[in-house]
Amino acid sequence: MAVVLCVLMTMVLSKAALASERYQLSEPGTLSVAITGDMPGLVALDGSLSGYDGEILQMAATRLGLKIRPVPMEWSGAIAATQSGEVDIIGGNVAWTRQRAGVLTMTDPTAYFQNGITQKIGQNWNRLADLENKTVGSMIGFGFLVELRRLPGLQLVLYDTPDAAMRDLVIGRIDAMIGDPPAIDYAISRNPDWRLHTVPFIDNNPDFPLLTSTGRQYVFGLSRNNQALADDLSREIRLLWSDCQVRQIGKHYGLLSETNFLPSTDNFRAGIDRPVDWVAPRCRQ
């Protein structure tokens, strides 16, 4: 038994030493994670990570021999904190965009999504035109804000959290909101008295790709000098896709729709931040 324990300890120490050599971390052997507080994405709970991306990152970090250090912060400053090295990684419903790929190193996707309009039950707005001349809430720092601002007559109100936006929607201060589908669905499922629902866009308008395209990707983002860590995390993520563990993790957090696990037919990352022959992972079961 003593020999077995010694071997296991040696393996752990070897992983930690390898991590210190390969990765550019703010603290040696420790992955400092930006925690922006939204479920079901990524939160800190009892000394470990919870949420859909949280469970995935916790599993990957353990396999790579890394400890976790949660760093609470507002979403509005999380990307800049990752770029500067204040934290090592951002995740939890972080969408891949071409702009973010230009400033961060991004992993393979943990899940897929399609945006929609969150509104009161009884309304069924599902087109960009339905938002014209409306007061619409969203969150600070979202990539699709530039597209929302192009809609005629739309008045945009920005919030720090989706909960704040949804509460204003309930009392009528705003007409609709656009945000992270998993975070919104999670909140609505736990507050049925809000009488809200989200209807996906049906436009699929190439002039508004961030709002209306299908199969968009959730990823982890790291600083540009942490490519080795991003590559190793991507390898661990793909292992979870290969045996469909992602679907089982998703069930814990309300990710039940097939759209969460189906990539876009447009391989939009190939040739941008992935090789031209790269293929997005998918669940085969």
PDB file of C-alpha atoms in Angstrom:
ATOM      1  CA  MET A   1       0.000   0.000   0.000  1.00  0.00           C
ATOM      2  CA  ALA A   2       2.801   2.413   0.877  1.00  0.00           C
ATOM      3  CA  VAL A   3       4.400   1.740  -2.509  1.00  0.00           C
ATOM      4  CA  VAL A   4       1.116   2.442  -4.323  1.00  0.00           C
ATOM      5  CA  LEU A   5       0.614   5.707  -2.432  1.00  0.00           C
ATOM      6  CA  CYS A   6       4.170   6.721  -3.198  1.00  0.00           C
ATOM      7  CA  VAL A   7       3.650   6.056  -6.921  1.00  0.00           C
ATOM      8  CA  LEU A   8       0.395   8.039  -6.945  1.00  0.00           C
ATOM      9  CA  MET A   9       2.047  10.945  -5.127  1.00  0.00           C
ATOM     10  CA  THR A  10       4.902  10.912  -7.611  1.00  0.00           C
ATOM     11  CA  MET A  11       2.442  11.039 -10.507  1.00  0.00           C
ATOM     12  CA  VAL A  12       0.630  14.029  -8.978  1.00  0.00           C
ATOM     13  CA  LEU A  13       3.896  15.862  -8.333  1.00  0.00           C
ATOM     14  CA  SER A  14       5.080  15.076 -11.856  1.00  0.00           C
ATOM     15  CA  LYS A  15       1.898  16.554 -13.337  1.00  0.00           C
ATOM     16  CA  ALA A  16       2.246  19.662 -11.216  1.00  0.00           C
ATOM     17  CA  ALA A  17       5.882  20.078 -12.248  1.00  0.00           C
ATOM     18  CA  LEU A  18       4.993  19.614 -15.918  1.00  0.00           C
ATOM     19  CA  ALA A  19       2.218  22.184 -15.603  1.00  0.00           C
ATOM     20  CA  SER A  20       4.620  24.718 -14.091  1.00  0.00           C
ATOM     21  CA  GLU A  21       6.963  24.259 -17.067  1.00  0.00           C
ATOM     22  CA  ARG A  22       4.369  24.282 -19.869  1.00  0.00           C
ATOM     23  CA  TYR A  23       1.857  26.872 -18.714  1.00  0.00           C
ATOM     24  CA  GLN A  24       2.037  30.595 -18.047  1.00  0.00           C
ATOM     25  CA  LEU A  25       0.078  30.846 -14.787  1.00  0.00           C
ATOM     26  CA  SER A  26      -0.393  33.713 -12.341  1.00  0.00           C
ATOM     27  CA  GLU A  27       0.364  31.232  -9.543  1.00  0.00           C
ATOM     28  CA  PRO A  28       2.518  28.123 -10.198  1.00  0.00           C
ATOM     29  CA  GLY A  29       0.478  24.920 -10.335  1.00  0.00           C
ATOM     30  CA  THR A  30      -2.787  26.831  -9.876  1.00  0.00           C
ATOM     31  CA  LEU A  31      -5.427  27.792 -12.409  1.00  0.00           C
ATOM     32  CA  SER A  32      -6.885  31.178 -11.479  1.00  0.00           C
ATOM     33  CA  VAL A  33     -10.450  31.225 -12.805  1.00  0.00           C
ATOM     34  CA  ALA A  34     -12.586  34.319 -13.368  1.00  0.00           C
ATOM     35  CA  ILE A  35     -15.927  33.779 -11.609  1.00  0.00           C
ATOM     36  CA  THR A  36     -18.618  36.084 -12.957  1.00  0.00           C
ATOM     37  CA  GLY A  37     -21.386  34.413 -10.960  1.00  0.00           C
ATOM     38  CA  ASP A  38     -23.889  33.193 -13.575  1.00  0.00           C
ATOM     39  CA  MET A  39     -25.394  29.726 -13.428  1.00  0.00           C
ATOM     40  CA  PRO A  40     -25.514  27.323 -15.089  1.00  0.00           C
ATOM     41  CA  GLY A  41     -22.125  28.309 -16.490  1.00  0.00           C
ATOM     42  CA  LEU A  42     -19.352  28.455 -13.924  1.00  0.00           C
ATOM     43  CA  VAL A  43     -19.421  29.263 -10.204  1.00  0.00           C
ATOM     44  CA  ALA A  44     -17.343  28.381  -7.153  1.00  0.00           C
ATOM     45  CA  LEU A  45     -19.032  26.099  -4.607  1.00  0.00           C
ATOM     46  CA  ASP A  46     -17.468  24.524  -1.513  1.00  0.00           C
ATOM     47  CA  GLY A  47     -13.930  24.877  -2.770  1.00  0.00           C
ATOM     48  CA  SER A  48     -14.499  23.543  -6.292  1.00  0.00           C
ATOM     49  CA  LEU A  49     -16.163  24.603  -9.528  1.00  0.00           C
ATOM     50  CA  SER A  50     -19.817  23.971 -10.268  1.00  0.00           C
ATOM     51  CA  GLY A  51     -22.052  24.632 -13.249  1.00  0.00           C
ATOM     52  CA  TYR A  52     -21.816  23.115 -16.729  1.00  0.00           C
ATOM     53  CA  ASP A  53     -18.498  24.704 -17.722  1.00  0.00           C
ATOM     54  CA  GLY A  54     -17.443  24.551 -14.064  1.00  0.00           C
ATOM     55  CA  GLU A  55     -17.656  20.757 -13.923  1.00  0.00           C
ATOM     56  CA  ILE A  56     -15.839  20.425 -17.233  1.00  0.00           C
ATOM     57  CA  LEU A  57     -13.032  22.754 -16.150  1.00  0.00           C
ATOM     58  CA  GLN A  58     -12.719  21.099 -12.743  1.00  0.00           C
ATOM     59  CA  MET A  59     -12.323  17.676 -14.363  1.00  0.00           C
ATOM     60  CA  ALA A  60      -9.794  18.960 -16.914  1.00  0.00           C
ATOM     61  CA  ALA A  61      -7.739  20.837 -14.317  1.00  0.00           C
ATOM     62  CA  THR A  62      -7.565  17.772 -12.080  1.00  0.00           C
ATOM     63  CA  ARG A  63      -6.316  15.629 -14.959  1.00  0.00           C
ATOM     64  CA  LEU A  64      -3.695  18.248 -15.778  1.00  0.00           C
ATOM     65  CA  GLY A  65      -2.490  18.403 -12.171  1.00  0.00           C
ATOM     66  CA  LEU A  66      -3.725  21.938 -11.528  1.00  0.00           C
ATOM     67  CA  LYS A  67      -5.362  23.369  -8.430  1.00  0.00           C
ATOM     68  CA  ILE A  68      -8.240  25.832  -8.796  1.00  0.00           C
ATOM     69  CA  ARG A  69      -8.281  29.408  -7.455  1.00  0.00           C
ATOM     70  CA  PRO A  70     -11.651  31.127  -8.006  1.00  0.00           C
ATOM     71  CA  VAL A  71     -11.422  34.899  -8.565  1.00  0.00           C
ATOM     72  CA  PRO A  72     -14.834  36.666  -8.337  1.00  0.00           C
ATOM     73  CA  MET A  73     -15.235  39.617 -10.707  1.00  0.00           C
ATOM     74  CA  GLU A  74     -17.747  41.415 -12.910  1.00  0.00           C
ATOM     75  CA  TRP A  75     -18.162  40.100 -16.445  1.00  0.00           C
ATOM     76  CA  SER A  76     -17.394  43.559 -17.818  1.00  0.00           C
ATOM     77  CA  GLY A  77     -13.773  43.288 -16.654  1.00  0.00           C
ATOM     78  CA  ALA A  78     -13.147  39.552 -17.039  1.00  0.00           C
ATOM     79  CA  ILE A  79     -11.714  39.537 -20.574  1.00  0.00           C
ATOM     80  CA  ALA A  80      -9.270  42.327 -19.754  1.00  0.00           C
ATOM     81  CA  ALA A  81      -8.261  40.518 -16.553  1.00  0.00           C
ATOM     82  CA  THR A  82      -7.530  37.375 -18.591  1.00  0.00           C
ATOM     83  CA  GLN A  83      -5.490  39.307 -21.143  1.00  0.00           C
ATOM     84  CA  SER A  84      -3.399  40.961 -18.421  1.00  0.00           C
ATOM     85  CA  GLY A  85      -2.742  37.744 -16.503  1.00  0.00           C
ATOM     86  CA  GLU A  86      -4.696  38.784 -13.418  1.00  0.00           C
ATOM     87  CA  VAL A  87      -6.585  35.528 -14.002  1.00  0.00           C
ATOM     88  CA  ASP A  88      -5.624  32.610 -16.243  1.00  0.00           C
ATOM     89  CA  ILE A  89      -8.973  31.675 -17.758  1.00  0.00           C
ATOM     90  CA  ILE A  90     -12.508  32.841 -18.336  1.00  0.00           C
ATOM     91  CA  GLY A  91     -15.435  30.537 -18.977  1.00  0.00           C
ATOM     92  CA  GLY A  92     -19.087  29.983 -18.220  1.00  0.00           C
ATOM     93  CA  ASN A  93     -21.276  30.785 -21.259  1.00  0.00           C
ATOM     94  CA  VAL A  94     -18.446  32.655 -23.005  1.00  0.00           C
ATOM     95  CA  ALA A  95     -19.271  32.728 -26.710  1.00  0.00           C
ATOM     96  CA  TRP A  96     -16.611  32.407 -29.402  1.00  0.00           C
ATOM     97  CA  THR A  97     -16.431  35.443 -31.676  1.00  0.00           C
ATOM     98  CA  ARG A  98     -13.882  36.469 -34.270  1.00  0.00           C
ATOM     99  CA  GLN A  99     -13.150  39.591 -32.218  1.00  0.00           C
ATOM    100  CA  ARG A 100     -12.457  37.610 -29.030  1.00  0.00           C
ATOM    101  CA  ALA A 101     -10.352  35.130 -30.972  1.00  0.00           C
ATOM    102  CA  GLY A 102      -8.149  38.068 -31.904  1.00  0.00           C
ATOM    103  CA  VAL A 103      -7.336  38.926 -28.278  1.00  0.00           C
ATOM    104  CA  LEU A 104      -7.641  35.581 -26.465  1.00  0.00           C
ATOM    105  CA  THR A 105      -6.577  31.995 -27.039  1.00  0.00           C
ATOM    106  CA  MET A 106      -9.806  30.001 -27.087  1.00  0.00           C
ATOM    107  CA  THR A 107     -10.426  26.307 -26.489  1.00  0.00           C
ATOM    108  CA  ASP A 108     -12.560  23.865 -28.394  1.00  0.00           C
ATOM    109  CA  PRO A 109     -16.264  24.310 -27.577  1.00  0.00           C
ATOM    110  CA  THR A 110     -17.903  22.919 -24.468  1.00  0.00           C
ATOM    111  CA  ALA A 111     -21.411  23.364 -25.934  1.00  0.00           C
ATOM    112  CA  TYR A 112     -23.394  25.091 -28.693  1.00  0.00           C
ATOM    113  CA  PHE A 113     -26.284  27.563 -28.608  1.00  0.00           C
ATOM    114  CA  GLN A 114     -28.733  29.701 -30.542  1.00  0.00           C
ATOM    115  CA  ASN A 115     -29.815  33.166 -29.407  1.00  0.00           C
ATOM    116  CA  GLY A 116     -33.435  34.150 -28.917  1.00  0.00           C
ATOM    117  CA  ILE A 117     -35.736  36.828 -27.527  1.00  0.00           C
ATOM    118  CA  THR A 118     -36.679  36.542 -23.856  1.00  0.00           C
ATOM    119  CA  GLN A 119     -40.146  37.996 -23.353  1.00  0.00           C
ATOM    120  CA  LYS A 120     -43.384  37.611 -21.424  1.00  0.00           C
ATOM    121  CA  ILE A 121     -45.444  34.485 -22.010  1.00  0.00           C
ATOM    122  CA  GLY A 122     -48.174  35.402 -24.487  1.00  0.00           C
ATOM    123  CA  GLN A 123     -45.742  37.175 -26.802  1.00  0.00           C
ATOM    124  CA  ASN A 124     -43.937  35.177 -29.473  1.00  0.00           C
ATOM    125  CA  TRP A 125     -41.473  37.584 -31.039  1.00  0.00           C
ATOM    126  CA  ASN A 126     -38.928  35.618 -33.079  1.00  0.00           C
ATOM    127  CA  ARG A 127     -37.520  38.051 -35.652  1.00  0.00           C
ATOM    128  CA  LEU A 128     -35.119  40.980 -35.523  1.00  0.00           C
ATOM    129  CA  ALA A 129     -37.920  43.176 -36.828  1.00  0.00           C
ATOM    130  CA  ASP A 130     -39.943  42.415 -33.684  1.00  0.00           C
ATOM    131  CA  LEU A 131     -37.346  44.332 -31.664  1.00  0.00           C
ATOM    132  CA  GLU A 132     -37.556  47.529 -33.691  1.00  0.00           C
ATOM    133  CA  ASN A 133     -38.713  50.519 -31.626  1.00  0.00           C
ATOM    134  CA  LYS A 134     -38.591  48.399 -28.449  1.00  0.00           C
ATOM    135  CA  THR A 135     -36.663  48.834 -25.190  1.00  0.00           C
ATOM    136  CA  VAL A 136     -34.362  45.802 -24.985  1.00  0.00           C
ATOM    137  CA  GLY A 137     -32.142  44.702 -22.127  1.00  0.00           C
ATOM    138  CA  SER A 138     -28.824  42.901 -22.400  1.00  0.00           C
ATOM    139  CA  MET A 139     -25.552  42.511 -20.502  1.00  0.00           C
ATOM    140  CA  ILE A 140     -22.422  44.652 -20.567  1.00  0.00           C
ATOM    141  CA  GLY A 141     -19.646  43.285 -22.777  1.00  0.00           C
ATOM    142  CA  PHE A 142     -21.668  40.973 -25.035  1.00  0.00           C
ATOM    143  CA  GLY A 143     -20.343  40.713 -28.580  1.00  0.00           C
ATOM    144  CA  PHE A 144     -23.753  41.018 -30.248  1.00  0.00           C
ATOM    145  CA  LEU A 145     -24.465  44.474 -28.777  1.00  0.00           C
ATOM    146  CA  VAL A 146     -23.068  46.113 -31.916  1.00  0.00           C
ATOM    147  CA  GLU A 147     -25.717  44.260 -33.941  1.00  0.00           C
ATOM    148  CA  LEU A 148     -28.561  45.180 -31.583  1.00  0.00           C
ATOM    149  CA  ARG A 149     -27.606  48.846 -31.892  1.00  0.00           C
ATOM    150  CA  ARG A 150     -28.163  48.664 -35.651  1.00  0.00           C
ATOM    151  CA  LEU A 151     -31.872  47.824 -35.304  1.00  0.00           C
ATOM    152  CA  PRO A 152     -34.112  50.839 -36.074  1.00  0.00           C
ATOM    153  CA  GLY A 153     -35.530  52.562 -33.017  1.00  0.00           C
ATOM    154  CA  LEU A 154     -34.214  49.998 -30.526  1.00  0.00           C
ATOM    155  CA  GLN A 155     -33.357  51.440 -27.121  1.00  0.00           C
ATOM    156  CA  LEU A 156     -30.691  49.332 -25.419  1.00  0.00           C
ATOM    157  CA  VAL A 157     -30.466  49.042 -21.626  1.00  0.00           C
ATOM    158  CA  LEU A 158     -27.377  47.288 -20.249  1.00  0.00           C
ATOM    159  CA  TYR A 159     -27.124  45.289 -17.009  1.00  0.00           C
ATOM    160  CA  ASP A 160     -24.393  43.554 -15.032  1.00  0.00           C
ATOM    161  CA  THR A 161     -26.444  40.349 -14.550  1.00  0.00           C
ATOM    162  CA  PRO A 162     -29.255  38.570 -16.436  1.00  0.00           C
ATOM    163  CA  ASP A 163     -31.294  38.384 -13.220  1.00  0.00           C
ATOM    164  CA  ALA A 164     -31.470  42.185 -13.044  1.00  0.00           C
ATOM    165  CA  ALA A 165     -32.600  42.386 -16.674  1.00  0.00           C
ATOM    166  CA  MET A 166     -35.251  39.696 -16.232  1.00  0.00           C
ATOM    167  CA  ARG A 167     -36.659  41.388 -13.135  1.00  0.00           C
ATOM    168  CA  ASP A 168     -37.016  44.630 -15.105  1.00  0.00           C
ATOM    169  CA  LEU A 169     -38.671  42.650 -17.884  1.00  0.00           C
ATOM    170  CA  VAL A 170     -41.192  41.191 -15.420  1.00  0.00           C
ATOM    171  CA  ILE A 171     -42.237  44.630 -14.143  1.00  0.00           C
ATOM    172  CA  GLY A 172     -42.322  46.172 -17.617  1.00  0.00           C
ATOM    173  CA  ARG A 173     -39.309  48.495 -17.551  1.00  0.00           C
ATOM    174  CA  ILE A 174     -38.041  46.803 -20.697  1.00  0.00           C
ATOM    175  CA  ASP A 175     -39.951  45.012 -23.471  1.00  0.00           C
ATOM    176  CA  ALA A 176     -37.547  42.117 -24.074  1.00  0.00           C
ATOM    177  CA  MET A 177     -34.004  40.949 -23.387  1.00  0.00           C
ATOM    178  CA  ILE A 178     -31.213  39.128 -25.200  1.00  0.00           C
ATOM    179  CA  GLY A 179     -28.603  37.212 -23.195  1.00  0.00           C
ATOM    180  CA  ASP A 180     -26.942  33.845 -22.664  1.00  0.00           C
ATOM    181  CA  PRO A 181     -29.602  31.183 -23.396  1.00  0.00           C
ATOM    182  CA  PRO A 182     -28.440  28.702 -20.691  1.00  0.00           C
ATOM    183  CA  ALA A 183     -28.283  31.365 -17.969  1.00  0.00           C
ATOM    184  CA  ILE A 184     -31.718  32.656 -18.910  1.00  0.00           C
ATOM    185  CA  ASP A 185     -33.307  29.196 -19.159  1.00  0.00           C
ATOM    186  CA  TYR A 186     -31.795  28.236 -15.815  1.00  0.00           C
ATOM    187  CA  ALA A 187     -33.208  31.353 -14.114  1.00  0.00           C
ATOM    188  CA  ILE A 188     -36.651  30.970 -15.697  1.00  0.00           C
ATOM    189  CA  SER A 189     -36.859  27.289 -14.692  1.00  0.00           C
ATOM    190  CA  ARG A 190     -36.370  28.300 -11.059  1.00  0.00           C
ATOM    191  CA  ASN A 191     -38.754  31.272 -11.222  1.00  0.00           C
ATOM    192  CA  PRO A 192     -41.886  30.124 -13.093  1.00  0.00           C
ATOM    193  CA  ASP A 193     -43.850  32.964 -11.468  1.00  0.00           C
ATOM    194  CA  TRP A 194     -41.921  35.394 -13.699  1.00  0.00           C
ATOM    195  CA  ARG A 195     -44.004  34.110 -16.636  1.00  0.00           C
ATOM    196  CA  LEU A 196     -41.167  34.518 -19.114  1.00  0.00           C
ATOM    197  CA  HIS A 197     -39.966  32.410 -22.022  1.00  0.00           C
ATOM    198  CA  THR A 198     -37.318  32.607 -24.740  1.00  0.00           C
ATOM    199  CA  VAL A 199     -38.166  32.174 -28.429  1.00  0.00           C
ATOM    200  CA  PRO A 200     -35.214  31.486 -30.798  1.00  0.00           C
ATOM    201  CA  PHE A 201     -34.608  33.782 -33.753  1.00  0.00           C
ATOM    202  CA  ILE A 202     -35.810  32.375 -37.063  1.00  0.00           C
ATOM    203  CA  ASP A 203     -34.093  35.020 -39.261  1.00  0.00           C
ATOM    204  CA  ASN A 204     -30.649  33.386 -39.632  1.00  0.00           C
ATOM    205  CA  ASN A 205     -29.612  36.697 -41.194  1.00  0.00           C
ATOM    206  CA  PRO A 206     -25.979  36.812 -42.408  1.00  0.00           C
ATOM    207  CA  ASP A 207     -25.901  40.545 -41.662  1.00  0.00           C
ATOM    208  CA  PHE A 208     -26.566  39.754 -37.985  1.00  0.00           C
ATOM    209  CA  PRO A 209     -24.531  36.566 -37.442  1.00  0.00           C
ATOM    210  CA  LEU A 210     -23.930  36.961 -33.698  1.00  0.00           C
ATOM    211  CA  LEU A 211     -27.647  37.266 -33.007  1.00  0.00           C
ATOM    212  CA  THR A 212     -29.242  34.862 -35.459  1.00  0.00           C
ATOM    213  CA  SER A 213     -26.792  32.112 -36.489  1.00  0.00           C
ATOM    214  CA  THR A 214     -27.188  28.572 -35.153  1.00  0.00           C
ATOM    215  CA  GLY A 215     -24.556  26.310 -33.623  1.00  0.00           C
ATOM    216  CA  ARG A 216     -22.568  29.104 -31.997  1.00  0.00           C
ATOM    217  CA  GLN A 217     -19.919  27.931 -29.548  1.00  0.00           C
ATOM    218  CA  TYR A 218     -19.246  28.298 -25.830  1.00  0.00           C
ATOM    219  CA  VAL A 219     -15.521  28.155 -25.045  1.00  0.00           C
ATOM    220  CA  PHE A 220     -12.874  28.923 -22.442  1.00  0.00           C
ATOM    221  CA  GLY A 221     -10.648  31.926 -23.104  1.00  0.00           C
ATOM    222  CA  LEU A 222      -7.006  32.300 -22.034  1.00  0.00           C
ATOM    223  CA  SER A 223      -4.275  34.859 -22.620  1.00  0.00           C
ATOM    224  CA  ARG A 224      -2.430  34.727 -25.926  1.00  0.00           C
ATOM    225  CA  ASN A 225       0.728  33.354 -24.292  1.00  0.00           C
ATOM    226  CA  ASN A 226      -1.079  30.321 -22.879  1.00  0.00           C
ATOM    227  CA  GLN A 227      -1.499  28.296 -26.062  1.00  0.00           C
ATOM    228  CA  ALA A 228      -0.102  25.107 -24.493  1.00  0.00           C
ATOM    229  CA  LEU A 229      -2.692  25.184 -21.730  1.00  0.00           C
ATOM    230  CA  ALA A 230      -5.496  25.942 -24.199  1.00  0.00           C
ATOM    231  CA  ASP A 231      -4.401  22.969 -26.328  1.00  0.00           C
ATOM    232  CA  ASP A 232      -4.349  20.623 -23.334  1.00  0.00           C
ATOM    233  CA  LEU A 233      -7.758  21.826 -22.159  1.00  0.00           C
ATOM    234  CA  SER A 234      -9.147  21.307 -25.665  1.00  0.00           C
ATOM    235  CA  ARG A 235      -7.867  17.741 -25.613  1.00  0.00           C
ATOM    236  CA  GLU A 236      -9.662  17.093 -22.310  1.00  0.00           C
ATOM    237  CA  ILE A 237     -12.857  18.711 -23.627  1.00  0.00           C
ATOM    238  CA  ARG A 238     -12.820  16.508 -26.727  1.00  0.00           C
ATOM    239  CA  LEU A 239     -12.522  13.422 -24.520  1.00  0.00           C
ATOM    240  CA  LEU A 240     -15.773  14.445 -22.816  1.00  0.00           C
ATOM    241  CA  TRP A 241     -17.420  14.792 -26.223  1.00  0.00           C
ATOM    242  CA  SER A 242     -16.099  11.438 -27.420  1.00  0.00           C
ATOM    243  CA  ASP A 243     -18.052   9.442 -24.840  1.00  0.00           C
ATOM    244  CA  CYS A 244     -20.894  11.977 -24.544  1.00  0.00           C
ATOM    245  CA  GLN A 245     -20.202  12.937 -20.943  1.00  0.00           C
ATOM    246  CA  VAL A 246     -21.069  16.495 -21.960  1.00  0.00           C
ATOM    247  CA  ARG A 247     -24.702  15.486 -22.361  1.00  0.00           C
ATOM    248  CA  GLN A 248     -24.797  13.895 -18.908  1.00  0.00           C
ATOM    249  CA  ILE A 249     -23.251  17.001 -17.334  1.00  0.00           C
ATOM    250  CA  GLY A 250     -25.725  19.172 -19.216  1.00  0.00           C
ATOM    251  CA  LYS A 251     -28.709  17.343 -17.742  1.00  0.00           C
ATOM    252  CA  HIS A 252     -27.713  18.566 -14.266  1.00  0.00           C
ATOM    253  CA  TYR A 253     -28.099  22.180 -15.406  1.00  0.00           C
ATOM    254  CA  GLY A 254     -31.066  22.155 -17.744  1.00  0.00           C
ATOM    255  CA  LEU A 255     -29.128  21.849 -21.018  1.00  0.00           C
ATOM    256  CA  LEU A 256     -31.649  19.433 -22.518  1.00  0.00           C
ATOM    257  CA  SER A 257     -32.107  20.795 -26.024  1.00  0.00           C
ATOM    258  CA  GLU A 258     -30.362  19.015 -28.877  1.00  0.00           C
ATOM    259  CA  THR A 259     -29.125  22.435 -30.048  1.00  0.00           C
ATOM    260  CA  ASN A 260     -26.720  22.427 -27.085  1.00  0.00           C
ATOM    261  CA  PHE A 261     -24.812  19.538 -28.650  1.00  0.00           C
ATOM    262  CA  LEU A 262     -25.055  20.158 -32.408  1.00  0.00           C
ATOM    263  CA  PRO A 263     -22.358  22.253 -34.122  1.00  0.00           C
ATOM    264  CA  SER A 264     -23.115  24.603 -36.967  1.00  0.00           C
ATOM    265  CA  THR A 265     -22.881  23.267 -40.507  1.00  0.00           C
ATOM    266  CA  ASP A 266     -20.681  26.302 -41.155  1.00  0.00           C
ATOM    267  CA  ASN A 267     -17.188  25.463 -39.865  1.00  0.00           C
ATOM    268  CA  PHE A 268     -16.591  29.142 -39.070  1.00  0.00           C
ATOM    269  CA  ARG A 269     -13.463  28.726 -36.916  1.00  0.00           C
ATOM    270  CA  ALA A 270     -11.497  26.768 -39.514  1.00  0.00           C
ATOM    271  CA  GLY A 271      -8.721  28.944 -40.881  1.00  0.00           C
ATOM    272  CA  ILE A 272      -9.235  31.609 -38.207  1.00  0.00           C
ATOM    273  CA  ASP A 273      -8.114  30.185 -34.880  1.00  0.00           C
ATOM    274  CA  ARG A 274      -8.163  26.538 -35.980  1.00  0.00           C
ATOM    275  CA  PRO A 275      -6.510  24.591 -38.820  1.00  0.00           C
ATOM    276  CA  VAL A 276      -8.461  24.510 -42.070  1.00  0.00           C
ATOM    277  CA  ASP A 277      -9.238  20.811 -41.567  1.00  0.00           C
ATOM    278  CA  TRP A 278     -10.446  21.248 -37.980  1.00  0.00           C
ATOM    279  CA  VAL A 279     -13.908  19.841 -37.209  1.00  0.00           C
ATOM    280  CA  ALA A 280     -16.009  20.929 -34.238  1.00  0.00           C
ATOM    281  CA  PRO A 281     -16.672  18.120 -31.748  1.00  0.00           C
ATOM    282  CA  ARG A 282     -20.100  16.569 -31.395  1.00  0.00           C
ATOM    283  CA  CYS A 283     -21.770  13.933 -29.263  1.00  0.00           C
ATOM    284  CA  ARG A 284     -22.004  10.668 -31.180  1.00  0.00           C
ATOM    285  CA  GLN A 285     -24.437   8.827 -28.894  1.00  0.00           C
TER     286      GLN A 285
END
